[in-house]
Amino acid sequence: MTDADQARENAVEAALGKLDLDTKARLLAGQDMWSLPALPEIGLQSLVMSDGPIGVRGVRWTADDPSVALPSPTALAAAWDPALARRAGRLLAQEARRKGVHVLLAPTVNLHRSPLGGRHFECYSEDPYLTGAVAAGYVNGVQDGGVGTTVKHFVGNDAETERFTVDSVIAPRPLRELYLAPFEAIVANAHPWGIMTAYNQVNGTTMTEHRYLVNEVLRGEWGFDGFNVSDWMAARSTTGDIEGGLDVAMPGPQTVYGSALAEAVRAGEVPESAVDAAVRNVLRLAARVGVLEGAPAVVTEAPEAIDGQALARELAARGFVLVRNEAVLDENPALPLDAAAGRTVALIGAAARDARVLGGGSATVFPERVVSPLDGLTAALRDRSGVPPTYAVGADPSDELTPAGQGFELRAVCRDASGAVLGEGSLPSGQVQWIGEDLPAGATYETMATIEVTGTFLPRESGEHAFGTRGLGAFTLTVGGETRWQGVQEMGNEADPFEAFFGAPSERTRLTLTEGEPVEVSLTYQVPDMTALPLKAIMFSLLHLGPRRDPEELIAEAVAAARAADTAVVVVATTERVESEGFDRRDLTLPGRQDDLVRAVAAANPNTVVVVNAGSPVELPWREEVAAVLLTWFPGQEGGAALADVLLGEAEPGGRLPTTWPARLADAPVTEVVPTEGRLEYREGLFIGYRAYEAGSITPAFPFGHGLGYTDWAYESLEVTGTTARVRVTNTGSRPGREVVQIYLAPVATASDSAQSPTVERPASWLAAFAGVEAGPGESVETEIALPARAFEIWDEGTRGWQRIGGTYEVRASHSHGDARLSATLDIP
């Protein structure tokens, strides 16, 4: 312990000694949606938390204070670079400090157990080692900036269906070797200041009450000394939670802690020492982030300022994964594009104009700007060749009403019963989502009678436009000064609980509008009485859907554009109705007619490049019919600029797959995400991801670790000792590049193995370590990669401890899991 650590501990103990039971219990309950109460009597300021996987939203759902939006966590993991993740974390710490936020509710390190997992895009990888390494970089970066993290969701929250109640049934070995492993690695290598416990149960015990996993494993075995906060509304038992090691129950002000906890202590149901332990953890966090008087903050001077737009652009390109790149018209591969004078590009797809740059749910932030593929490629081609791309919609992935977005400029105006304005603020879209005290200044739940979403809409297309609502309650919809619908939406019997509570999207009116001619729009909502609600919230939306054209006509226009161009670039995408927080996916198909579009364009132009704008794997049935396939995930606010950099060769697509990409859903080894009678059994054990593909002799579309880049690499030598692998590679291409050298271990069966002395069940191979190297054309580089001791261990269920498994191992230096370049044997005693 350093002198500064001791000073913080002394300040914590001094502060704790000044607090009475009621004050201590109140500190452990959120005072509102995002913060803990200040205690001036001990010099404690209010601790503020915010969602933050890809950006720092702050404490309000508003575009008035925009946030830098980085690529999705899956994209960050695709870079296979913990140092890059650390830079991303430092930027987010900079954003948090700007917004007055002390703790980020991130990173999400649950595994890609199944491609159907609805929050797949917000998690890093199917592999625990890669997840732990990249997430540790992220945590270190955020905390370099003096901001805390809460590593989540501890543990077993690997799907969204029934996530509040599901019992994840996981045997001890896979629980330790797969699902707990990233958390353990992050605690060891990044010393996080916080952790968030999940909604679900694990093996019959709710995670916020899981004494064994929290107190014995997380705190006891691993030595975690940070604070443990519940997922929002996950805390359900006063005595169960405090005894289970939960420090803070969020959100407030009404939780199972506070006065209920103080009463439980006085009744003899809970020892006050348990409350003290929790308060101590909260005060330690406060000391670390610098909001406890008398305690030196861990970081007194913030790191050097970072250009958020530049880093977001770099991160996007580094995470793009080029999975196919064939030569079509000449000897050169399709990418990078030849942007010489006179060369033409047809850009096709609704997502090329309106890219999806981030996932839904708690990952949502509101960036100051978004660069679409059309924006980015148009600007770049004008500079390079003077010939901007032609554009055709081709196919729209969504035919549903969505929150009013492109072309709308909206504000929310809150009024009292007399019609007087209480407060107002701009809206990033037609969606109003205010929870707790997240209201425009001057407005309160008690005084608001109506909320009007009002502004203008500038149509991009002439034709019949549909408008609608989402939300429960009474509405009045006005377009062009005319009331088009007035009525009440009641709670329905929708199967999806989210839709049952918040209402399904409902079309209310259609009218013909003209491109470029603005029209006034207004949706007024009658605010209900929320006096009896423990958590006050308002959620409703003004919805819109542009003119629907004949799909065959749209595809025909795209084909004509493709035929007239030297290269066709088709952008395909998922939608928020396909993948988002709150529900799991039903299939892996692209929505709408996008597959038909790609096939038609590829038939018209053999030099077709497909850009896949999806946070998770989707089926690509046409992948061998096109020249190139580039995966861009949810690429963040600078995605279009990064795409132009990569397509035109200004940057290399630096990514490698952090998850196996299935050829079709039927080939995916794990698809069960829906519980049976409340239980989701992880019957596959250790065999998820590439481990399961290999065990089942299933060939995926693209293997774990795959990615092509813009140069070639020769693996020249591999030397292995018991602790390291030394690998020498040469860049044999004509461009500088970066290679990710991946080290896999594969146990080798020997003659001594017998029925009387069987080898323990293990995957055929697994990722042990990796390193990134860079070199110019013709240059060689050597890297020494440490082989972690844990790579040779299993969790022994009999002794309830880690056991080293000796024997002979094949050590593979690989370009991907499916492409081993060199191998050597290693004997472990």
JSON list of C-alpha atoms in Angstrom, two decimals, residues 207-282:
[
{"chain": "A", "resi": 207, "resn": "MET", "atom": "CA", "xyz": [-26.69, -12.08, -8.22]},
{"chain": "A", "resi": 208, "resn": "THR", "atom": "CA", "xyz": [-27.28, -9.08, -5.95]},
{"chain": "A", "resi": 209, "resn": "GLU", "atom": "CA", "xyz": [-27.59, -11.59, -3.10]},
{"chain": "A", "resi": 210, "resn": "HIS", "atom": "CA", "xyz": [-24.85, -14.00, -4.17]},
{"chain": "A", "resi": 211, "resn": "ARG", "atom": "CA", "xyz": [-22.64, -14.21, -1.10]},
{"chain": "A", "resi": 212, "resn": "TYR", "atom": "CA", "xyz": [-20.43, -16.91, -2.58]},
{"chain": "A", "resi": 213, "resn": "LEU", "atom": "CA", "xyz": [-19.62, -15.21, -5.87]},
{"chain": "A", "resi": 214, "resn": "VAL", "atom": "CA", "xyz": [-19.40, -11.68, -4.47]},
{"chain": "A", "resi": 215, "resn": "ASN", "atom": "CA", "xyz": [-17.96, -12.06, -0.98]},
{"chain": "A", "resi": 216, "resn": "GLU", "atom": "CA", "xyz": [-15.98, -15.28, -1.29]},
{"chain": "A", "resi": 217, "resn": "VAL", "atom": "CA", "xyz": [-14.82, -15.18, -4.92]},
{"chain": "A", "resi": 218, "resn": "LEU", "atom": "CA", "xyz": [-14.77, -11.53, -6.03]},
{"chain": "A", "resi": 219, "resn": "ARG", "atom": "CA", "xyz": [-13.65, -10.01, -2.75]},
{"chain": "A", "resi": 220, "resn": "GLY", "atom": "CA", "xyz": [-12.05, -12.97, -0.99]},
{"chain": "A", "resi": 221, "resn": "GLU", "atom": "CA", "xyz": [-10.15, -14.89, -3.66]},
{"chain": "A", "resi": 222, "resn": "TRP", "atom": "CA", "xyz": [-9.49, -12.04, -6.06]},
{"chain": "A", "resi": 223, "resn": "GLY", "atom": "CA", "xyz": [-9.01, -9.22, -3.56]},
{"chain": "A", "resi": 224, "resn": "PHE", "atom": "CA", "xyz": [-11.45, -6.77, -5.15]},
{"chain": "A", "resi": 225, "resn": "ASP", "atom": "CA", "xyz": [-11.73, -3.68, -2.93]},
{"chain": "A", "resi": 226, "resn": "GLY", "atom": "CA", "xyz": [-14.06, -1.48, -4.98]},
{"chain": "A", "resi": 227, "resn": "PHE", "atom": "CA", "xyz": [-17.76, -0.77, -4.63]},
{"chain": "A", "resi": 228, "resn": "ASN", "atom": "CA", "xyz": [-20.50, -3.11, -5.82]},
{"chain": "A", "resi": 229, "resn": "VAL", "atom": "CA", "xyz": [-23.56, -1.43, -7.35]},
{"chain": "A", "resi": 230, "resn": "SER", "atom": "CA", "xyz": [-26.73, -3.17, -8.47]},
{"chain": "A", "resi": 231, "resn": "ASP", "atom": "CA", "xyz": [-27.95, -3.04, -12.03]},
{"chain": "A", "resi": 232, "resn": "TRP", "atom": "CA", "xyz": [-30.79, -0.56, -12.07]},
{"chain": "A", "resi": 233, "resn": "MET", "atom": "CA", "xyz": [-33.77, -1.94, -10.09]},
{"chain": "A", "resi": 234, "resn": "ALA", "atom": "CA", "xyz": [-32.02, -5.29, -9.56]},
{"chain": "A", "resi": 235, "resn": "ALA", "atom": "CA", "xyz": [-31.89, -5.03, -5.74]},
{"chain": "A", "resi": 236, "resn": "ARG", "atom": "CA", "xyz": [-34.92, -6.81, -4.27]},
{"chain": "A", "resi": 237, "resn": "SER", "atom": "CA", "xyz": [-34.09, -7.86, -0.68]},
{"chain": "A", "resi": 238, "resn": "THR", "atom": "CA", "xyz": [-32.78, -5.65, 2.12]},
{"chain": "A", "resi": 239, "resn": "THR", "atom": "CA", "xyz": [-31.21, -8.43, 4.15]},
{"chain": "A", "resi": 240, "resn": "GLY", "atom": "CA", "xyz": [-30.34, -10.64, 1.18]},
{"chain": "A", "resi": 241, "resn": "ASP", "atom": "CA", "xyz": [-28.55, -7.84, -0.66]},
{"chain": "A", "resi": 242, "resn": "ILE", "atom": "CA", "xyz": [-26.49, -6.47, 2.22]},
{"chain": "A", "resi": 243, "resn": "GLU", "atom": "CA", "xyz": [-25.48, -9.97, 3.31]},
{"chain": "A", "resi": 244, "resn": "GLY", "atom": "CA", "xyz": [-24.76, -10.84, -0.32]},
{"chain": "A", "resi": 245, "resn": "GLY", "atom": "CA", "xyz": [-22.16, -8.09, -0.60]},
{"chain": "A", "resi": 246, "resn": "LEU", "atom": "CA", "xyz": [-24.17, -5.43, -2.46]},
{"chain": "A", "resi": 247, "resn": "ASP", "atom": "CA", "xyz": [-22.96, -1.96, -1.47]},
{"chain": "A", "resi": 248, "resn": "VAL", "atom": "CA", "xyz": [-25.31, 0.35, -3.39]},
{"chain": "A", "resi": 249, "resn": "ALA", "atom": "CA", "xyz": [-28.89, -0.18, -4.56]},
{"chain": "A", "resi": 250, "resn": "MET", "atom": "CA", "xyz": [-29.82, 1.94, -7.57]},
{"chain": "A", "resi": 251, "resn": "PRO", "atom": "CA", "xyz": [-31.70, 3.95, -8.58]},
{"chain": "A", "resi": 252, "resn": "GLY", "atom": "CA", "xyz": [-33.16, 6.06, -5.79]},
{"chain": "A", "resi": 253, "resn": "PRO", "atom": "CA", "xyz": [-34.75, 7.50, -3.88]},
{"chain": "A", "resi": 254, "resn": "GLN", "atom": "CA", "xyz": [-36.86, 4.45, -2.99]},
{"chain": "A", "resi": 255, "resn": "THR", "atom": "CA", "xyz": [-34.75, 1.30, -2.76]},
{"chain": "A", "resi": 256, "resn": "VAL", "atom": "CA", "xyz": [-34.41, -1.70, -0.46]},
{"chain": "A", "resi": 257, "resn": "TYR", "atom": "CA", "xyz": [-31.72, 0.22, 1.43]},
{"chain": "A", "resi": 258, "resn": "GLY", "atom": "CA", "xyz": [-32.10, 3.59, 3.15]},
{"chain": "A", "resi": 259, "resn": "SER", "atom": "CA", "xyz": [-34.61, 3.52, 6.00]},
{"chain": "A", "resi": 260, "resn": "ALA", "atom": "CA", "xyz": [-35.44, -0.15, 5.36]},
{"chain": "A", "resi": 261, "resn": "LEU", "atom": "CA", "xyz": [-31.79, -1.09, 5.93]},
{"chain": "A", "resi": 262, "resn": "ALA", "atom": "CA", "xyz": [-31.53, 0.95, 9.11]},
{"chain": "A", "resi": 263, "resn": "GLU", "atom": "CA", "xyz": [-34.68, -0.72, 10.44]},
{"chain": "A", "resi": 264, "resn": "ALA", "atom": "CA", "xyz": [-33.28, -4.16, 9.60]},
{"chain": "A", "resi": 265, "resn": "VAL", "atom": "CA", "xyz": [-30.18, -3.38, 11.68]},
{"chain": "A", "resi": 266, "resn": "ARG", "atom": "CA", "xyz": [-32.24, -2.18, 14.63]},
{"chain": "A", "resi": 267, "resn": "ALA", "atom": "CA", "xyz": [-34.40, -5.32, 14.40]},
{"chain": "A", "resi": 268, "resn": "GLY", "atom": "CA", "xyz": [-31.30, -7.49, 14.62]},
{"chain": "A", "resi": 269, "resn": "GLU", "atom": "CA", "xyz": [-31.77, -8.86, 11.10]},
{"chain": "A", "resi": 270, "resn": "VAL", "atom": "CA", "xyz": [-28.53, -7.33, 9.78]},
{"chain": "A", "resi": 271, "resn": "PRO", "atom": "CA", "xyz": [-25.29, -6.62, 11.68]},
{"chain": "A", "resi": 272, "resn": "GLU", "atom": "CA", "xyz": [-24.23, -2.98, 11.52]},
{"chain": "A", "resi": 273, "resn": "SER", "atom": "CA", "xyz": [-20.77, -4.20, 10.57]},
{"chain": "A", "resi": 274, "resn": "ALA", "atom": "CA", "xyz": [-22.21, -5.26, 7.17]},
{"chain": "A", "resi": 275, "resn": "VAL", "atom": "CA", "xyz": [-23.48, -1.72, 6.63]},
{"chain": "A", "resi": 276, "resn": "ASP", "atom": "CA", "xyz": [-20.10, -0.32, 7.67]},
{"chain": "A", "resi": 277, "resn": "ALA", "atom": "CA", "xyz": [-18.33, -2.56, 5.16]},
{"chain": "A", "resi": 278, "resn": "ALA", "atom": "CA", "xyz": [-20.56, -1.29, 2.35]},
{"chain": "A", "resi": 279, "resn": "VAL", "atom": "CA", "xyz": [-20.16, 2.35, 3.37]},
{"chain": "A", "resi": 280, "resn": "ARG", "atom": "CA", "xyz": [-16.41, 1.88, 3.56]},
{"chain": "A", "resi": 281, "resn": "ASN", "atom": "CA", "xyz": [-16.40, 0.71, -0.07]},
{"chain": "A", "resi": 282, "resn": "VAL", "atom": "CA", "xyz": [-18.45, 3.73, -1.18]}
]
